[in-house]
Amino acid sequence: MLAITAARIDKDTPSAGLEVGDRPDPAPGEGWTTVHVRAAALNHHDIWSLRGVGLSQEQLPMVLGSDAAGVDEEGREVIVHSVIGDPNAGVDESYDPKRSLLSEVHNGTLAEKVAVPQRNLVPKPPELSFEEAACLPTAWLTAYRMLFERAGLQPGEALLVQGAGGGVNSALIRMASAAGYRVYVTGRSETKREGAKRLGAYAAFSPGERLPERVSVVFDTVGEATWAHSLRCLRPGGRIVTCGATSGQAPPAELNRVFFLQLSVLGSTMGSRAQLQQLAEYCARSGVRPEIDRVLPLAHAKEGFAAMEQGELFGKVVFTV
Ligand SMILES: NC(=O)c1ccc[n+]([C@@H]2O[C@H](COP(=O)([O-])OP(=O)(O)OC[C@H]3O[C@@H](n4cnc5c(N)ncnc54)[C@H](OP(=O)(O)O)[C@@H]3O)[C@@H](O)[C@H]2O)c1
């Protein structure tokens, strides 16, 4: 089958380790099944994998990708939940300390077929296209948990999203605006700031710019480049919700600001299978849809990786099979 594989680790030029080519079909073990992938989405996670974060040279070659929508062996249209955990660890596999995402231990979704545990499939609502559904399992699920479970926002409150066009950020902007929050955004270019407003943002600013008011919650996936600004934008008692550190993970903690203003820092990772199903139903009913920057045939995946590496994207890259 055609697959996009991490063949080498390259910390500086991650896409140099990418290979597009033939790989053996998956051989699912007991309790696992094969999904025929119709669409798969790219995440920054795939860039980290190529840099050797969460993936070592000894594990290669590894098929990349943690997002897919497709058709299962019974012909049902399904979305793949990417968190592989111990089935006995409890209802929410994302809290299993031994969990992995597809492409970390088991081959991932950027392929014609992917093997997954049977229980990791959720129904694809007919209202969503395969391309839209493929955006949900990682970026959108992570944003859903950050916004609706972790942030503790009251209806109508103000929030800031650091970054405009990323997968998680565009999902946060779209869902938070649809939910009626006053959504401020920082974006690295005028085009991205305009894009954020098109997604529903109340106002968009350059990175580091002073906001017209202090917000209750900042969503920060960027890390070092934005952390100091995130702390300064919060009202006393405010919260930062973080799921990533794209620009680096060791900004000054500024503990004096954290305790004096009684701020909270909340980590968040992925979401449960039940939340993925809720998210799919929420999209189907609300009309909220993922922003898609481009759809490419799987064989042209390198173009999508290059655009993400260069920070050019506004929304998700989706590969079709
Ligand atoms: N813990 C989890 O479960 C989880 C799940 C999903 C993602 N993540 C992590 O969250 C991060 C974002 O993932 P993604 O897939 O949404 O990535 P992405 O699509 O590549 O988006 C990157 C975002 O970061 C913003 N950004 C702002 N300043 C930046 C800087 N100096 N360097 C790089 N980016 C900067 C970009 O802003 P502009 O739009 O203004 O360019 C863009 O919105 C990644 O680190 C990823 O590993 C974690």
Coordinates of C-alpha atoms and ligand atoms in Angstrom, one line a residue:
M1 CA 0.0 0.0 0.0
L2 CA 1.0 3.6 -0.5
A3 CA 2.2 5.2 2.8
I4 CA 4.1 8.2 4.1
T5 CA 6.9 7.0 6.3
A6 CA 9.5 8.5 8.7
A7 CA 12.6 6.8 7.3
R8 CA 15.2 9.0 9.1
I9 CA 15.3 11.4 12.0
D10 CA 16.5 14.9 11.0
K11 CA 16.3 17.5 13.8
D12 CA 17.0 20.5 11.6
T13 CA 15.1 19.6 8.3
P14 CA 12.5 17.1 9.5
S15 CA 10.9 16.6 6.0
A16 CA 14.3 15.3 4.7
G17 CA 13.5 12.1 6.6
L18 CA 10.2 11.6 4.8
E19 CA 9.5 8.8 2.4
V20 CA 6.5 8.4 0.1
G21 CA 6.3 4.8 -1.1
D22 CA 5.1 1.2 -0.8
R23 CA 4.7 -0.4 2.6
P24 CA 3.3 -3.8 3.6
D25 CA -0.5 -3.9 4.4
P26 CA -1.3 -3.9 8.1
A27 CA -1.8 -7.2 9.8
P28 CA -4.3 -6.4 12.7
G29 CA -3.9 -8.5 15.9
E30 CA -6.7 -9.7 18.1
G31 CA -9.3 -7.0 18.9
W32 CA -7.8 -4.8 16.1
T33 CA -9.3 -4.1 12.7
T34 CA -8.3 -2.5 9.4
V35 CA -9.7 0.9 8.3
H36 CA -9.5 1.8 4.6
V37 CA -8.4 5.4 4.9
R38 CA -10.4 7.9 2.8
A39 CA -8.8 11.1 4.2
A40 CA -6.0 11.7 6.7
A41 CA -4.9 15.0 8.2
L42 CA -1.4 16.4 9.0
N43 CA -0.5 17.6 12.5
H44 CA 2.5 19.2 14.0
H45 CA 3.0 15.9 15.8
D46 CA 4.2 14.5 12.5
I47 CA 6.9 17.1 12.3
W48 CA 8.0 16.3 15.9
S49 CA 8.1 12.6 15.0
L50 CA 10.5 13.4 12.1
R51 CA 12.6 15.5 14.5
G52 CA 12.9 12.4 16.8
V53 CA 10.5 13.7 19.5
G54 CA 8.6 10.6 20.7
L55 CA 10.1 8.4 18.0
S56 CA 13.7 7.0 17.9
Q57 CA 15.8 5.9 15.0
E58 CA 15.5 2.2 16.1
Q59 CA 11.7 2.3 15.6
L60 CA 12.0 3.4 11.9
P61 CA 10.5 3.0 9.4
M62 CA 7.2 4.2 10.9
V63 CA 4.1 5.2 9.0
L64 CA 3.3 8.8 10.2
G65 CA -0.2 10.3 10.9
S66 CA -2.6 10.3 13.8
D67 CA -5.8 11.5 12.1
A68 CA -8.0 9.5 9.7
A69 CA -11.5 8.9 8.5
G70 CA -12.4 6.0 6.4
V71 CA -14.4 2.8 6.0
D72 CA -14.1 -0.2 8.3
E73 CA -14.2 -3.9 7.4
E74 CA -18.0 -3.9 7.7
G75 CA -18.4 -1.0 5.3
R76 CA -19.2 1.6 8.1
E77 CA -17.9 5.2 7.7
V78 CA -15.8 5.8 10.8
I79 CA -13.4 8.2 12.5
V80 CA -10.3 6.8 14.1
H81 CA -9.5 7.8 17.7
S82 CA -5.7 7.9 17.8
V83 CA -5.1 7.3 21.5
I84 CA -4.0 3.7 22.0
G85 CA -4.2 2.8 25.7
D86 CA -4.8 -0.1 28.0
P87 CA -8.5 -1.1 27.6
N88 CA -8.5 -1.8 31.4
A89 CA -7.0 1.5 32.4
G90 CA -10.4 3.2 32.7
V91 CA -12.8 5.1 30.5
D92 CA -10.4 7.8 29.4
E93 CA -7.4 6.3 27.7
S94 CA -5.7 9.7 27.4
Y95 CA -4.9 9.5 31.2
D96 CA -3.2 6.1 30.8
P97 CA 0.5 6.9 31.4
K98 CA 1.5 4.2 28.9
R99 CA -0.8 5.4 26.2
S100 CA 0.6 6.2 22.7
L101 CA -0.7 7.9 19.6
L102 CA -0.9 6.2 16.3
S103 CA 2.6 6.6 14.6
E104 CA 4.4 6.5 18.0
V105 CA 4.4 2.7 18.6
H106 CA 2.0 1.4 15.9
N107 CA 2.0 2.5 12.3
G108 CA -0.1 5.7 11.6
T109 CA -2.8 6.9 9.4
L110 CA -1.0 8.5 6.4
A111 CA -1.5 5.3 4.3
E112 CA -4.1 3.5 2.3
K113 CA -4.9 1.3 5.3
V114 CA -4.4 1.5 9.1
A115 CA -4.8 -1.1 11.8
V116 CA -6.5 0.2 15.0
P117 CA -8.2 -1.4 18.0
Q118 CA -11.8 -2.0 17.2
R119 CA -12.9 0.1 20.2
N120 CA -11.0 3.2 18.7
L121 CA -13.6 3.7 16.0
V122 CA -16.4 6.2 16.3
P123 CA -19.2 6.7 13.7
K124 CA -18.6 9.4 11.1
P125 CA -21.8 11.6 11.0
P126 CA -23.1 11.7 7.4
E127 CA -23.1 15.5 7.6
L128 CA -19.3 15.6 7.6
S129 CA -17.2 14.9 4.6
F130 CA -14.3 12.4 5.0
E131 CA -11.9 15.4 4.7
E132 CA -13.7 17.3 7.5
A133 CA -13.9 14.2 9.7
A134 CA -10.2 13.5 9.3
C135 CA -9.4 16.8 11.0
L136 CA -11.1 15.9 14.2
P137 CA -9.1 13.2 16.0
T138 CA -6.0 15.2 17.1
A139 CA -6.1 19.1 16.6
W140 CA -9.9 19.5 17.0
L141 CA -10.3 16.9 19.8
T142 CA -7.4 18.6 21.7
A143 CA -9.1 22.1 21.2
Y144 CA -12.5 20.7 22.2
R145 CA -11.1 19.4 25.6
M146 CA -9.1 22.6 26.2
L147 CA -12.1 24.8 25.6
F148 CA -15.1 22.8 26.9
E149 CA -13.5 20.7 29.7
R150 CA -10.3 22.4 31.0
A151 CA -10.9 26.2 30.6
G152 CA -13.8 26.6 33.0
L153 CA -15.2 29.6 31.1
Q154 CA -18.5 31.2 31.7
P155 CA -20.7 32.1 28.7
G156 CA -19.6 35.5 27.2
E157 CA -16.2 35.7 28.9
A158 CA -13.1 36.9 27.0
L159 CA -10.2 34.7 26.0
L160 CA -7.1 34.8 23.9
V161 CA -5.8 32.3 21.4
Q162 CA -2.0 32.6 20.8
G163 CA -1.6 31.9 17.0
A164 CA -4.2 32.1 14.3
G165 CA -3.9 29.5 11.6
G166 CA -2.6 26.4 13.3
G167 CA -4.7 23.2 13.5
V168 CA -5.4 23.5 17.3
N169 CA -5.7 27.3 17.1
S170 CA -8.1 27.5 14.2
A171 CA -10.3 24.9 15.9
L172 CA -10.2 26.9 19.2
I173 CA -11.1 30.2 17.4
R174 CA -14.0 28.6 15.4
M175 CA -15.5 26.7 18.4
A176 CA -15.0 29.5 20.9
S177 CA -16.6 32.1 18.6
A178 CA -19.5 29.8 17.8
A179 CA -20.0 29.4 21.6
G180 CA -20.3 33.1 22.0
Y181 CA -17.0 33.9 23.9
R182 CA -15.2 37.2 23.1
V183 CA -12.2 35.7 21.2
Y184 CA -9.0 37.6 20.9
V185 CA -6.2 36.2 18.7
T186 CA -2.6 36.9 17.9
G187 CA -1.4 36.1 14.4
R188 CA 2.0 36.3 12.8
S189 CA 0.9 38.1 9.7
E190 CA -1.9 40.4 8.5
T191 CA -3.3 37.6 6.4
K192 CA -3.5 35.3 9.4
R193 CA -5.1 38.0 11.5
E194 CA -7.7 38.6 8.8
G195 CA -8.2 34.8 8.6
A196 CA -8.8 34.6 12.4
K197 CA -11.6 37.3 12.1
R198 CA -13.1 35.3 9.2
L199 CA -13.3 32.3 11.6
G200 CA -15.2 34.5 14.1
A201 CA -12.6 36.2 16.2
Y202 CA -13.7 39.4 17.9
A203 CA -10.3 41.1 17.3
A204 CA -6.8 40.0 16.1
F205 CA -3.4 41.5 17.2
S206 CA 0.3 41.1 16.4
P207 CA 2.2 38.7 18.7
G208 CA 3.0 40.5 22.0
E209 CA 0.6 43.4 21.4
R210 CA -1.5 44.8 24.3
L211 CA -5.1 43.7 24.3
P212 CA -8.0 46.1 25.1
E213 CA -8.9 44.1 28.2
R214 CA -7.5 41.3 30.4
V215 CA -8.9 37.9 29.6
S216 CA -10.1 35.0 31.8
V217 CA -8.3 32.3 29.8
V218 CA -5.3 32.2 27.4
F219 CA -4.9 29.2 25.1
D220 CA -1.2 28.8 24.4
T221 CA 0.2 26.0 22.2
V222 CA 3.3 28.1 21.2
G223 CA 5.3 28.1 24.5
E224 CA 8.5 30.2 24.8
A225 CA 7.6 32.7 22.1
T226 CA 4.3 33.7 23.7
W227 CA 4.4 32.7 27.3
A228 CA 5.3 36.0 28.9
H229 CA 2.6 37.8 26.8
S230 CA 0.1 35.1 27.9
L231 CA 0.8 35.7 31.6
R232 CA 0.4 39.5 31.0
C233 CA -2.9 39.2 29.3
L234 CA -4.7 37.4 32.2
R235 CA -6.9 39.0 34.7
P236 CA -6.3 38.1 38.4
G237 CA -7.4 34.5 38.9
G238 CA -7.1 33.8 35.2
R239 CA -6.0 30.5 33.6
I240 CA -3.6 29.4 30.9
V241 CA -4.5 26.2 29.1
T242 CA -1.5 24.6 27.3
C243 CA -1.3 21.5 25.1
G244 CA 2.0 22.3 23.3
A245 CA 5.2 24.2 23.1
T246 CA 6.0 24.6 19.4
S247 CA 8.6 27.3 19.9
G248 CA 10.3 25.8 23.0
Q249 CA 9.2 24.5 26.4
A250 CA 11.4 26.5 28.9
P251 CA 10.1 30.1 29.1
P252 CA 10.8 31.9 32.4
A253 CA 8.0 30.7 34.8
E254 CA 7.5 34.2 36.3
L255 CA 6.3 32.5 39.5
N256 CA 5.8 35.9 41.2
R257 CA 3.1 36.8 38.6
V258 CA 1.6 33.4 38.9
F259 CA 1.1 33.5 42.7
F260 CA 0.5 37.2 43.1
L261 CA -2.3 37.2 40.6
Q262 CA -3.5 33.7 41.6
L263 CA -3.2 32.4 38.1
S264 CA -3.5 28.7 37.1
V265 CA -1.6 26.7 34.5
L266 CA -3.6 23.8 33.1
G267 CA -2.2 21.1 30.9
S268 CA -4.4 19.3 28.4
T269 CA -3.8 16.4 26.0
M270 CA -6.0 15.0 23.3
G271 CA -9.4 13.7 24.5
S272 CA -11.3 10.5 25.2
R273 CA -13.0 8.4 22.5
A274 CA -16.4 9.6 24.0
Q275 CA -15.3 13.2 23.5
L276 CA -14.3 12.5 19.9
Q277 CA -17.8 11.2 19.3
Q278 CA -19.4 14.2 21.0
L279 CA -17.2 16.5 18.9
A280 CA -18.3 14.8 15.7
E281 CA -21.9 15.2 16.7
Y282 CA -21.3 18.8 17.8
C283 CA -19.9 19.6 14.3
A284 CA -22.7 17.8 12.6
R285 CA -25.5 19.7 14.5
S286 CA -23.9 23.1 14.8
G287 CA -22.6 23.5 11.3
V288 CA -19.1 24.3 12.7
R289 CA -16.6 22.8 10.4
P290 CA -12.8 22.5 10.4
E291 CA -10.9 25.2 8.4
I292 CA -9.0 23.3 5.6
D293 CA -6.0 25.1 4.0
R294 CA -5.5 22.5 1.3
V295 CA -6.5 19.0 0.2
L296 CA -3.7 17.0 -1.5
P297 CA -3.5 13.5 -2.8
L298 CA -1.5 11.3 -0.4
A299 CA 1.3 10.9 -2.9
H300 CA 1.9 14.7 -2.8
A301 CA 2.2 14.7 1.0
K302 CA 5.7 16.4 1.0
E303 CA 4.1 19.6 -0.1
G304 CA 1.9 19.7 3.0
F305 CA 4.8 18.9 5.3
A306 CA 6.9 21.7 3.8
A307 CA 4.1 24.2 4.2
M308 CA 3.6 23.3 7.9
E309 CA 7.3 23.4 8.6
Q310 CA 7.5 26.9 7.1
G311 CA 4.4 28.1 9.1
E312 CA 2.5 29.0 5.9
L313 CA -0.7 27.2 6.7
F314 CA -4.1 28.6 7.6
G315 CA -6.1 25.6 8.8
K316 CA -5.5 21.9 8.2
V317 CA -3.8 20.0 5.5
V318 CA -5.8 16.9 4.4
F319 CA -4.5 14.1 2.3
T320 CA -7.0 12.0 0.3
V321 CA -6.5 8.4 -0.7
Ligands
LIG1 N1 -0.9 17.6 23.9 C1 -1.6 17.3 22.8 O1 -2.5 16.4 22.9 C2 -1.5 18.0 21.5 C3 -2.4 17.9 20.5 C4 -2.3 18.7 19.4 C5 -1.2 19.5 19.2 N2 -0.3 19.6 20.2 C6 0.9 20.5 20.1 O2 0.4 21.8 19.9 C7 1.2 22.5 19.0 C8 0.4 23.0 17.8 O3 0.0 21.9 17.0 P1 -0.7 22.2 15.6 O4 -0.9 20.8 15.0 O5 -1.9 23.0 15.8 O6 0.4 23.0 14.8 P2 0.4 23.9 13.6 O7 -0.8 23.6 12.8 O8 1.7 23.9 12.9 O9 0.2 25.4 14.2 C9 1.2 26.2 14.8 C10 0.6 27.4 15.5 O10 1.6 28.0 16.3 C11 1.6 29.4 16.1 N3 2.9 30.1 16.4 C12 3.0 31.3 16.9 N4 4.2 31.7 17.1 C13 5.0 30.6 16.7 C14 6.4 30.4 16.7 N5 7.2 31.3 17.1 N6 6.8 29.3 16.2 C15 5.9 28.3 15.7 N7 4.6 28.5 15.8 C16 4.1 29.6 16.3 C17 1.2 29.6 14.7 O11 0.7 30.9 14.6 P3 0.2 31.6 13.2 O12 -1.0 31.0 12.9 O13 0.1 33.0 13.6 O14 1.3 31.4 12.2 C18 0.2 28.5 14.5 O15 -1.1 29.0 14.8 C19 2.3 21.6 18.6 O16 3.5 21.8 19.3 C20 1.7 20.2 18.9 O17 2.7 19.2 19.1 C21 -0.4 18.9 21.4

